[in-house]
Amino acid sequence: MRRLTVPLADRSYDVVVGRGVVAELATLLPSTAKRAAVVTQDGIPAEIELPGVEITTFIIGQGESAKTLDTIATLMSGFAAMGLTRHDVVISVGGGMVTDIAGFAAASWHRGIPVVHVSTSLLGMVDAAIGGKTGVNLPEGKNLVGAYWQPSGVLCDLDFLDTLPPREMRCGLGEMAKYHFLTGDDLMALDLEQRVARCIEIKAEVVASDEREGGRRALLNYGHTFAHALEIATGHQLAHGEAVAIGLIYAAELGFEMGRIDATRVQQHRDVVAGEYDLMTQPPPGLDADELLALMHRDKKALTGLTFILDGVHGVEVITGVDEAPVRAAMSRLLR
């Protein structure tokens, strides 16, 4: 078992990684909690027992179509009915979608109550459950409504990964591949516990330096601008990590088109994403370049025109005001 810390001064919190660590849940709860609202989904194998704490469980829908303000409104009504107070706690049990929704609900209820995440997916463990980003989708875009709300603690019990479907594992591997390009770490050379812990350490260090994405934290979105457009354009038939894997390749192609990296570096991206992580590098057929471009213009990072996180001689950087010509040229090499 490893106990890591996300260092945020008086709001620092622990992340516990290992097998069987769900037994540590009580150590992460606020001492004042008399009631816990557990937010989860059908089929997630987790039984939460907290002696002395009254538990009410809320089952939310599956898939991105349930990641909406309607779901938040339903949870709010449920919190009111159970009498949830600021002294109590919300507990998410699930993957990244569950932590996003439960975190936003906790941030909104009574203008903010504690939340603890029990992450059950690889994607949640290495990314979504760490750092305090919460939110839901609108028809116009992904995660456009949300809040920064740091958890009181996070549990990453690796036992949950033993029964995780292959596609859900690929989602986590897509985010792991991203960390490879941010740091150069050979994560696949580590065992699973070390790998998950290292990803958490990387993200925790970045979050501590830029909690609300005023600068450096945006680098964690490497590959995500194109990925989010792909998710929406495919009606979320592509899962997040699958889209991120393709987005990493697109970012490399765009970096090459703009003269930031050479063809050898582009091939390195393909070797890592396809070779080491066994992930797809090509979008599904039939996508429209104009639609993808419009979606990227609506990306929440696009403050001054098209904005991308791109590799270069100085490493991965935020590039704003990118012209459409190289964006289209890079897309033409991926779309079929």
mmCIF file of C-alpha atoms in Angstrom, residues 23-333:
data_model
loop_
_atom_site.group_PDB
_atom_site.id
_atom_site.type_symbol
_atom_site.label_atom_id
_atom_site.label_comp_id
_atom_site.label_asym_id
_atom_site.label_seq_id
_atom_site.Cartn_x
_atom_site.Cartn_y
_atom_site.Cartn_z
ATOM 1 C CA ALA A 23 -10.755 -0.802 3.934
ATOM 2 C CA GLU A 24 -9.030 2.554 4.537
ATOM 3 C CA LEU A 25 -12.126 4.561 3.564
ATOM 4 C CA ALA A 26 -13.087 5.543 7.101
ATOM 5 C CA THR A 27 -9.654 7.156 7.610
ATOM 6 C CA LEU A 28 -10.381 9.649 4.818
ATOM 7 C CA LEU A 29 -13.812 10.822 5.976
ATOM 8 C CA PRO A 30 -14.323 14.080 7.878
ATOM 9 C CA SER A 31 -14.770 13.362 11.578
ATOM 10 C CA THR A 32 -18.086 15.252 11.585
ATOM 11 C CA ALA A 33 -19.788 13.030 8.996
ATOM 12 C CA LYS A 34 -23.009 11.411 10.232
ATOM 13 C CA ARG A 35 -24.488 10.845 6.767
ATOM 14 C CA ALA A 36 -22.857 9.776 3.492
ATOM 15 C CA ALA A 37 -24.362 10.102 0.016
ATOM 16 C CA VAL A 38 -22.768 7.335 -2.051
ATOM 17 C CA VAL A 39 -22.902 8.048 -5.797
ATOM 18 C CA THR A 40 -22.275 5.016 -7.994
ATOM 19 C CA GLN A 41 -23.554 3.016 -10.983
ATOM 20 C CA ASP A 42 -25.101 -0.396 -11.501
ATOM 21 C CA GLY A 43 -22.557 -3.180 -11.826
ATOM 22 C CA ILE A 44 -19.766 -1.581 -9.805
ATOM 23 C CA PRO A 45 -18.586 -4.209 -7.300
ATOM 24 C CA ALA A 46 -18.233 -2.165 -4.129
ATOM 25 C CA GLU A 47 -20.054 -2.560 -0.842
ATOM 26 C CA ILE A 48 -19.546 0.493 1.378
ATOM 27 C CA GLU A 49 -19.916 -0.066 5.101
ATOM 28 C CA LEU A 50 -19.171 2.742 7.550
ATOM 29 C CA PRO A 51 -20.115 2.040 11.174
ATOM 30 C CA GLY A 52 -21.895 5.005 12.740
ATOM 31 C CA VAL A 53 -22.538 6.686 9.370
ATOM 32 C CA GLU A 54 -25.969 6.599 7.723
ATOM 33 C CA ILE A 55 -25.498 5.719 4.037
ATOM 34 C CA THR A 56 -27.875 6.608 1.220
ATOM 35 C CA THR A 57 -26.919 5.257 -2.203
ATOM 36 C CA PHE A 58 -27.680 7.015 -5.490
ATOM 37 C CA ILE A 59 -27.400 5.064 -8.757
ATOM 38 C CA ILE A 60 -26.692 7.279 -11.753
ATOM 39 C CA GLY A 61 -26.938 6.330 -15.428
ATOM 40 C CA GLN A 62 -24.245 4.853 -17.636
ATOM 41 C CA GLY A 63 -22.420 6.656 -20.421
ATOM 42 C CA GLU A 64 -21.809 10.266 -21.354
ATOM 43 C CA SER A 65 -25.524 10.800 -22.039
ATOM 44 C CA ALA A 66 -26.072 10.659 -18.260
ATOM 45 C CA LYS A 67 -23.328 13.177 -17.524
ATOM 46 C CA THR A 68 -25.733 16.109 -17.499
ATOM 47 C CA LEU A 69 -27.232 18.848 -15.387
ATOM 48 C CA ASP A 70 -30.379 16.718 -15.119
ATOM 49 C CA THR A 71 -28.369 14.104 -13.236
ATOM 50 C CA ILE A 72 -26.988 16.798 -10.931
ATOM 51 C CA ALA A 73 -30.534 18.085 -10.265
ATOM 52 C CA THR A 74 -31.682 14.566 -9.373
ATOM 53 C CA LEU A 75 -28.806 14.188 -6.923
ATOM 54 C CA MET A 76 -29.557 17.586 -5.379
ATOM 55 C CA SER A 77 -33.127 16.543 -4.689
ATOM 56 C CA GLY A 78 -31.880 13.308 -3.164
ATOM 57 C CA PHE A 79 -29.414 15.153 -0.940
ATOM 58 C CA ALA A 80 -32.230 17.393 0.281
ATOM 59 C CA ALA A 81 -34.446 14.417 1.056
ATOM 60 C CA MET A 82 -31.743 12.720 3.152
ATOM 61 C CA GLY A 83 -30.903 15.936 5.015
ATOM 62 C CA LEU A 84 -27.281 16.100 3.895
ATOM 63 C CA THR A 85 -25.402 18.927 5.657
ATOM 64 C CA ARG A 86 -22.013 20.595 5.313
ATOM 65 C CA HIS A 87 -20.737 18.317 8.089
ATOM 66 C CA ASP A 88 -21.551 15.221 6.037
ATOM 67 C CA VAL A 89 -19.854 13.717 2.980
ATOM 68 C CA VAL A 90 -20.399 12.618 -0.599
ATOM 69 C CA ILE A 91 -18.601 9.411 -1.603
ATOM 70 C CA SER A 92 -18.146 8.540 -5.258
ATOM 71 C CA VAL A 93 -17.634 4.878 -6.136
ATOM 72 C CA GLY A 94 -16.835 4.381 -9.788
ATOM 73 C CA GLY A 95 -14.800 5.580 -12.738
ATOM 74 C CA GLY A 96 -14.067 9.033 -14.076
ATOM 75 C CA MET A 97 -17.651 9.846 -15.001
ATOM 76 C CA VAL A 98 -18.835 9.076 -11.461
ATOM 77 C CA THR A 99 -16.084 11.147 -9.826
ATOM 78 C CA ASP A 100 -16.834 14.070 -12.177
ATOM 79 C CA ILE A 101 -20.546 14.013 -11.360
ATOM 80 C CA ALA A 102 -20.234 13.316 -7.632
ATOM 81 C CA GLY A 103 -17.512 15.951 -7.303
ATOM 82 C CA PHE A 104 -19.644 18.584 -9.035
ATOM 83 C CA ALA A 105 -22.651 17.653 -6.906
ATOM 84 C CA ALA A 106 -20.536 17.992 -3.749
ATOM 85 C CA ALA A 107 -19.143 21.334 -4.926
ATOM 86 C CA SER A 108 -22.670 22.617 -5.556
ATOM 87 C CA TRP A 109 -24.572 21.280 -2.542
ATOM 88 C CA HIS A 110 -24.669 23.949 0.189
ATOM 89 C CA ARG A 111 -21.923 25.669 -1.865
ATOM 90 C CA GLY A 112 -19.524 22.847 -1.119
ATOM 91 C CA ILE A 113 -19.331 19.795 1.135
ATOM 92 C CA PRO A 114 -16.564 17.184 1.470
ATOM 93 C CA VAL A 115 -16.217 14.462 -1.159
ATOM 94 C CA VAL A 116 -14.133 11.282 -1.107
ATOM 95 C CA HIS A 117 -13.476 9.321 -4.296
ATOM 96 C CA VAL A 118 -13.272 5.532 -4.397
ATOM 97 C CA SER A 119 -11.920 5.087 -7.894
ATOM 98 C CA THR A 120 -12.718 1.768 -9.581
ATOM 99 C CA SER A 121 -11.219 2.343 -13.052
ATOM 100 C CA LEU A 122 -7.671 2.842 -14.286
ATOM 101 C CA LEU A 123 -8.666 6.134 -15.929
ATOM 102 C CA GLY A 124 -10.117 7.393 -12.665
ATOM 103 C CA MET A 125 -7.085 6.345 -10.659
ATOM 104 C CA VAL A 126 -4.462 7.997 -12.854
ATOM 105 C CA ASP A 127 -6.456 11.063 -13.846
ATOM 106 C CA ALA A 128 -10.108 11.854 -13.120
ATOM 107 C CA ALA A 129 -10.163 11.294 -9.346
ATOM 108 C CA ILE A 130 -7.061 13.431 -8.744
ATOM 109 C CA GLY A 131 -6.896 17.210 -8.917
ATOM 110 C CA GLY A 132 -10.404 18.468 -8.212
ATOM 111 C CA LYS A 133 -11.780 18.915 -11.728
ATOM 112 C CA THR A 134 -15.500 18.189 -11.797
ATOM 113 C CA GLY A 135 -18.200 18.774 -14.358
ATOM 114 C CA VAL A 136 -20.879 17.661 -16.771
ATOM 115 C CA ASN A 137 -21.501 17.952 -20.494
ATOM 116 C CA LEU A 138 -23.760 20.134 -22.601
ATOM 117 C CA PRO A 139 -24.880 19.289 -26.145
ATOM 118 C CA GLU A 140 -22.417 21.997 -27.246
ATOM 119 C CA GLY A 141 -19.368 20.424 -25.639
ATOM 120 C CA LYS A 142 -17.733 18.168 -23.070
ATOM 121 C CA ASN A 143 -17.279 19.257 -19.439
ATOM 122 C CA LEU A 144 -18.399 22.819 -20.173
ATOM 123 C CA VAL A 145 -20.164 23.171 -16.794
ATOM 124 C CA GLY A 146 -18.288 22.354 -13.621
ATOM 125 C CA ALA A 147 -16.123 23.493 -10.738
ATOM 126 C CA TYR A 148 -12.741 22.940 -9.158
ATOM 127 C CA TRP A 149 -13.468 21.047 -5.945
ATOM 128 C CA GLN A 150 -10.672 19.074 -4.317
ATOM 129 C CA PRO A 151 -11.609 15.803 -2.615
ATOM 130 C CA SER A 152 -10.869 15.096 1.025
ATOM 131 C CA GLY A 153 -9.189 11.870 -0.043
ATOM 132 C CA VAL A 154 -8.954 9.288 -2.819
ATOM 133 C CA LEU A 155 -8.794 5.490 -2.721
ATOM 134 C CA CYS A 156 -7.308 3.567 -5.654
ATOM 135 C CA ASP A 157 -7.977 -0.099 -4.868
ATOM 136 C CA LEU A 158 -6.245 -2.159 -7.559
ATOM 137 C CA ASP A 159 -8.531 -5.125 -6.840
ATOM 138 C CA PHE A 160 -11.201 -3.331 -8.893
ATOM 139 C CA LEU A 161 -8.988 -3.529 -11.977
ATOM 140 C CA ASP A 162 -9.030 -7.353 -11.963
ATOM 141 C CA THR A 163 -12.577 -7.347 -13.344
ATOM 142 C CA LEU A 164 -12.366 -4.164 -15.412
ATOM 143 C CA PRO A 165 -13.449 -4.726 -19.044
ATOM 144 C CA PRO A 166 -10.601 -4.483 -21.612
ATOM 145 C CA ARG A 167 -12.055 -1.309 -23.114
ATOM 146 C CA GLU A 168 -12.041 0.416 -19.728
ATOM 147 C CA MET A 169 -8.424 -0.620 -19.227
ATOM 148 C CA ARG A 170 -7.592 0.933 -22.615
ATOM 149 C CA CYS A 171 -9.144 4.187 -21.426
ATOM 150 C CA GLY A 172 -6.666 4.342 -18.568
ATOM 151 C CA LEU A 173 -3.783 3.370 -20.823
ATOM 152 C CA GLY A 174 -4.600 6.337 -23.072
ATOM 153 C CA GLU A 175 -4.001 8.706 -20.162
ATOM 154 C CA MET A 176 -0.872 6.783 -19.135
ATOM 155 C CA ALA A 177 0.535 7.257 -22.642
ATOM 156 C CA LYS A 178 -0.015 11.003 -22.181
ATOM 157 C CA TYR A 179 2.155 10.982 -19.050
ATOM 158 C CA HIS A 180 4.888 9.234 -21.054
ATOM 159 C CA PHE A 181 5.185 12.311 -23.304
ATOM 160 C CA LEU A 182 4.945 14.780 -20.426
ATOM 161 C CA THR A 183 7.825 13.220 -18.503
ATOM 162 C CA GLY A 184 9.574 10.644 -20.680
ATOM 163 C CA ASP A 185 9.040 8.036 -17.944
ATOM 164 C CA ASP A 186 8.934 4.427 -19.112
ATOM 165 C CA LEU A 187 5.797 3.612 -17.154
ATOM 166 C CA MET A 188 5.333 0.208 -18.773
ATOM 167 C CA ALA A 189 8.574 -0.923 -17.135
ATOM 168 C CA LEU A 190 6.930 -0.578 -13.695
ATOM 169 C CA ASP A 191 4.532 -2.956 -11.986
ATOM 170 C CA LEU A 192 0.892 -1.910 -11.793
ATOM 171 C CA GLU A 193 1.005 -0.369 -8.319
ATOM 172 C CA GLN A 194 4.183 1.578 -9.133
ATOM 173 C CA ARG A 195 2.728 2.712 -12.462
ATOM 174 C CA VAL A 196 -0.504 4.020 -10.951
ATOM 175 C CA ALA A 197 1.390 5.682 -8.117
ATOM 176 C CA ARG A 198 3.823 7.362 -10.522
ATOM 177 C CA CYS A 199 0.972 8.796 -12.620
ATOM 178 C CA ILE A 200 -0.617 10.162 -9.439
ATOM 179 C CA GLU A 201 2.705 11.698 -8.374
ATOM 180 C CA ILE A 202 3.074 13.433 -11.747
ATOM 181 C CA LYS A 203 -0.446 14.821 -11.679
ATOM 182 C CA ALA A 204 -0.233 15.837 -8.003
ATOM 183 C CA GLU A 205 2.947 17.816 -8.638
ATOM 184 C CA VAL A 206 1.387 19.651 -11.585
ATOM 185 C CA VAL A 207 -1.870 20.350 -9.713
ATOM 186 C CA ALA A 208 0.047 21.691 -6.714
ATOM 187 C CA SER A 209 1.829 24.177 -8.988
ATOM 188 C CA ASP A 210 -1.308 25.300 -10.888
ATOM 189 C CA GLU A 211 -4.531 24.177 -9.245
ATOM 190 C CA ARG A 212 -6.974 26.057 -11.490
ATOM 191 C CA GLU A 213 -5.244 25.627 -14.839
ATOM 192 C CA GLY A 214 -3.929 29.145 -15.173
ATOM 193 C CA GLY A 215 -0.860 27.856 -16.967
ATOM 194 C CA ARG A 216 1.100 24.662 -16.413
ATOM 195 C CA ARG A 217 -1.838 22.421 -15.543
ATOM 196 C CA ALA A 218 -3.126 22.796 -19.095
ATOM 197 C CA LEU A 219 -0.269 20.517 -20.150
ATOM 198 C CA LEU A 220 -2.239 17.623 -18.654
ATOM 199 C CA ASN A 221 -4.604 18.101 -21.603
ATOM 200 C CA TYR A 222 -1.998 16.926 -24.127
ATOM 201 C CA GLY A 223 -3.945 15.185 -26.895
ATOM 202 C CA HIS A 224 -7.298 16.241 -25.449
ATOM 203 C CA THR A 225 -8.397 19.020 -27.823
ATOM 204 C CA PHE A 226 -8.818 16.650 -30.748
ATOM 205 C CA ALA A 227 -9.903 13.855 -28.389
ATOM 206 C CA HIS A 228 -12.866 15.812 -27.023
ATOM 207 C CA ALA A 229 -13.940 16.724 -30.566
ATOM 208 C CA LEU A 230 -13.763 13.049 -31.536
ATOM 209 C CA GLU A 231 -15.871 12.004 -28.555
ATOM 210 C CA ILE A 232 -18.638 14.435 -29.463
ATOM 211 C CA ALA A 233 -18.472 13.837 -33.235
ATOM 212 C CA THR A 234 -18.802 10.069 -32.727
ATOM 213 C CA GLY A 235 -21.663 10.415 -30.256
ATOM 214 C CA HIS A 236 -19.282 9.094 -27.576
ATOM 215 C CA GLN A 237 -18.829 5.804 -29.425
ATOM 216 C CA LEU A 238 -15.163 6.436 -28.740
ATOM 217 C CA ALA A 239 -14.413 6.213 -25.037
ATOM 218 C CA HIS A 240 -12.303 8.987 -23.505
ATOM 219 C CA GLY A 241 -8.993 7.121 -23.298
ATOM 220 C CA GLU A 242 -9.403 5.755 -26.813
ATOM 221 C CA ALA A 243 -9.961 9.290 -28.090
ATOM 222 C CA VAL A 244 -6.953 10.586 -26.122
ATOM 223 C CA ALA A 245 -4.725 7.960 -27.757
ATOM 224 C CA ILE A 246 -5.770 9.212 -31.197
ATOM 225 C CA GLY A 247 -5.491 12.793 -29.957
ATOM 226 C CA LEU A 248 -1.851 12.213 -29.023
ATOM 227 C CA ILE A 249 -1.122 11.136 -32.586
ATOM 228 C CA TYR A 250 -3.014 14.130 -33.943
ATOM 229 C CA ALA A 251 -1.057 16.497 -31.677
ATOM 230 C CA ALA A 252 2.170 15.007 -32.992
ATOM 231 C CA GLU A 253 1.023 15.406 -36.604
ATOM 232 C CA LEU A 254 0.011 19.013 -35.927
ATOM 233 C CA GLY A 255 3.338 19.698 -34.214
ATOM 234 C CA PHE A 256 5.102 18.321 -37.298
ATOM 235 C CA GLU A 257 2.911 20.384 -39.633
ATOM 236 C CA MET A 258 3.865 23.522 -37.677
ATOM 237 C CA GLY A 259 7.571 22.677 -37.728
ATOM 238 C CA ARG A 260 7.789 22.070 -33.994
ATOM 239 C CA ILE A 261 8.911 18.426 -34.198
ATOM 240 C CA ASP A 262 10.369 16.191 -36.899
ATOM 241 C CA ALA A 263 9.086 12.990 -38.476
ATOM 242 C CA THR A 264 11.162 10.870 -36.084
ATOM 243 C CA ARG A 265 9.349 12.370 -33.103
ATOM 244 C CA VAL A 266 5.982 11.732 -34.766
ATOM 245 C CA GLN A 267 6.971 8.098 -35.221
ATOM 246 C CA GLN A 268 7.953 7.918 -31.554
ATOM 247 C CA HIS A 269 4.392 8.918 -30.678
ATOM 248 C CA ARG A 270 3.068 6.110 -32.861
ATOM 249 C CA ASP A 271 5.535 3.629 -31.395
ATOM 250 C CA VAL A 272 4.457 4.453 -27.839
ATOM 251 C CA VAL A 273 0.704 4.666 -28.425
ATOM 252 C CA ALA A 274 0.370 1.671 -30.754
ATOM 253 C CA GLY A 275 3.438 -0.355 -29.832
ATOM 254 C CA GLU A 276 3.818 -0.023 -26.067
ATOM 255 C CA TYR A 277 0.184 0.644 -25.124
ATOM 256 C CA ASP A 278 -1.544 -1.252 -27.969
ATOM 257 C CA LEU A 279 -4.011 1.582 -28.605
ATOM 258 C CA MET A 280 -5.673 2.778 -31.789
ATOM 259 C CA THR A 281 -4.064 5.662 -33.665
ATOM 260 C CA GLN A 282 -6.694 6.299 -36.361
ATOM 261 C CA PRO A 283 -10.163 7.828 -35.970
ATOM 262 C CA PRO A 284 -13.161 5.816 -37.174
ATOM 263 C CA PRO A 285 -14.144 6.455 -40.813
ATOM 264 C CA GLY A 286 -16.745 8.947 -41.968
ATOM 265 C CA LEU A 287 -15.909 11.916 -39.747
ATOM 266 C CA ASP A 288 -16.290 15.437 -41.107
ATOM 267 C CA ALA A 289 -13.283 17.764 -40.849
ATOM 268 C CA ASP A 290 -15.457 20.897 -40.674
ATOM 269 C CA GLU A 291 -17.435 19.499 -37.743
ATOM 270 C CA LEU A 292 -14.266 18.522 -35.888
ATOM 271 C CA LEU A 293 -12.802 21.976 -36.484
ATOM 272 C CA ALA A 294 -15.946 23.673 -35.156
ATOM 273 C CA LEU A 295 -15.882 21.468 -32.060
ATOM 274 C CA MET A 296 -12.230 22.320 -31.400
ATOM 275 C CA HIS A 297 -13.089 26.027 -31.628
ATOM 276 C CA ARG A 298 -15.573 25.446 -28.776
ATOM 277 C CA ASP A 299 -13.043 23.660 -26.582
ATOM 278 C CA LYS A 300 -12.901 25.275 -23.142
ATOM 279 C CA LYS A 301 -9.128 25.863 -23.502
ATOM 280 C CA ALA A 302 -9.689 28.003 -26.627
ATOM 281 C CA LEU A 303 -9.227 31.441 -25.077
ATOM 282 C CA THR A 304 -7.702 33.181 -28.111
ATOM 283 C CA GLY A 305 -8.575 31.159 -31.180
ATOM 284 C CA LEU A 306 -7.648 27.514 -31.578
ATOM 285 C CA THR A 307 -5.528 26.336 -28.660
ATOM 286 C CA PHE A 308 -3.501 23.123 -28.541
ATOM 287 C CA ILE A 309 -0.978 21.458 -26.273
ATOM 288 C CA LEU A 310 1.912 20.615 -28.590
ATOM 289 C CA ASP A 311 5.313 18.964 -28.361
ATOM 290 C CA GLY A 312 8.423 20.889 -29.373
ATOM 291 C CA VAL A 313 12.135 21.346 -28.780
ATOM 292 C CA HIS A 314 11.365 22.743 -25.311
ATOM 293 C CA GLY A 315 8.932 19.942 -24.498
ATOM 294 C CA VAL A 316 5.143 20.061 -24.355
ATOM 295 C CA GLU A 317 3.729 23.616 -24.371
ATOM 296 C CA VAL A 318 0.410 25.481 -24.655
ATOM 297 C CA ILE A 319 0.108 27.088 -28.105
ATOM 298 C CA THR A 320 -2.680 29.615 -28.696
ATOM 299 C CA GLY A 321 -3.977 31.234 -31.855
ATOM 300 C CA VAL A 322 -3.147 28.274 -34.096
ATOM 301 C CA ASP A 323 -4.045 28.844 -37.761
ATOM 302 C CA GLU A 324 -6.650 26.593 -39.337
ATOM 303 C CA ALA A 325 -4.435 25.576 -42.276
ATOM 304 C CA PRO A 326 -2.053 23.286 -40.338
ATOM 305 C CA VAL A 327 -4.979 22.028 -38.234
ATOM 306 C CA ARG A 328 -6.768 20.874 -41.389
ATOM 307 C CA ALA A 329 -3.580 19.476 -42.915
ATOM 308 C CA ALA A 330 -2.885 17.350 -39.837
ATOM 309 C CA MET A 331 -6.500 16.131 -39.851
ATOM 310 C CA SER A 332 -6.267 15.099 -43.489
ATOM 311 C CA ARG A 333 -3.523 12.618 -42.608
#
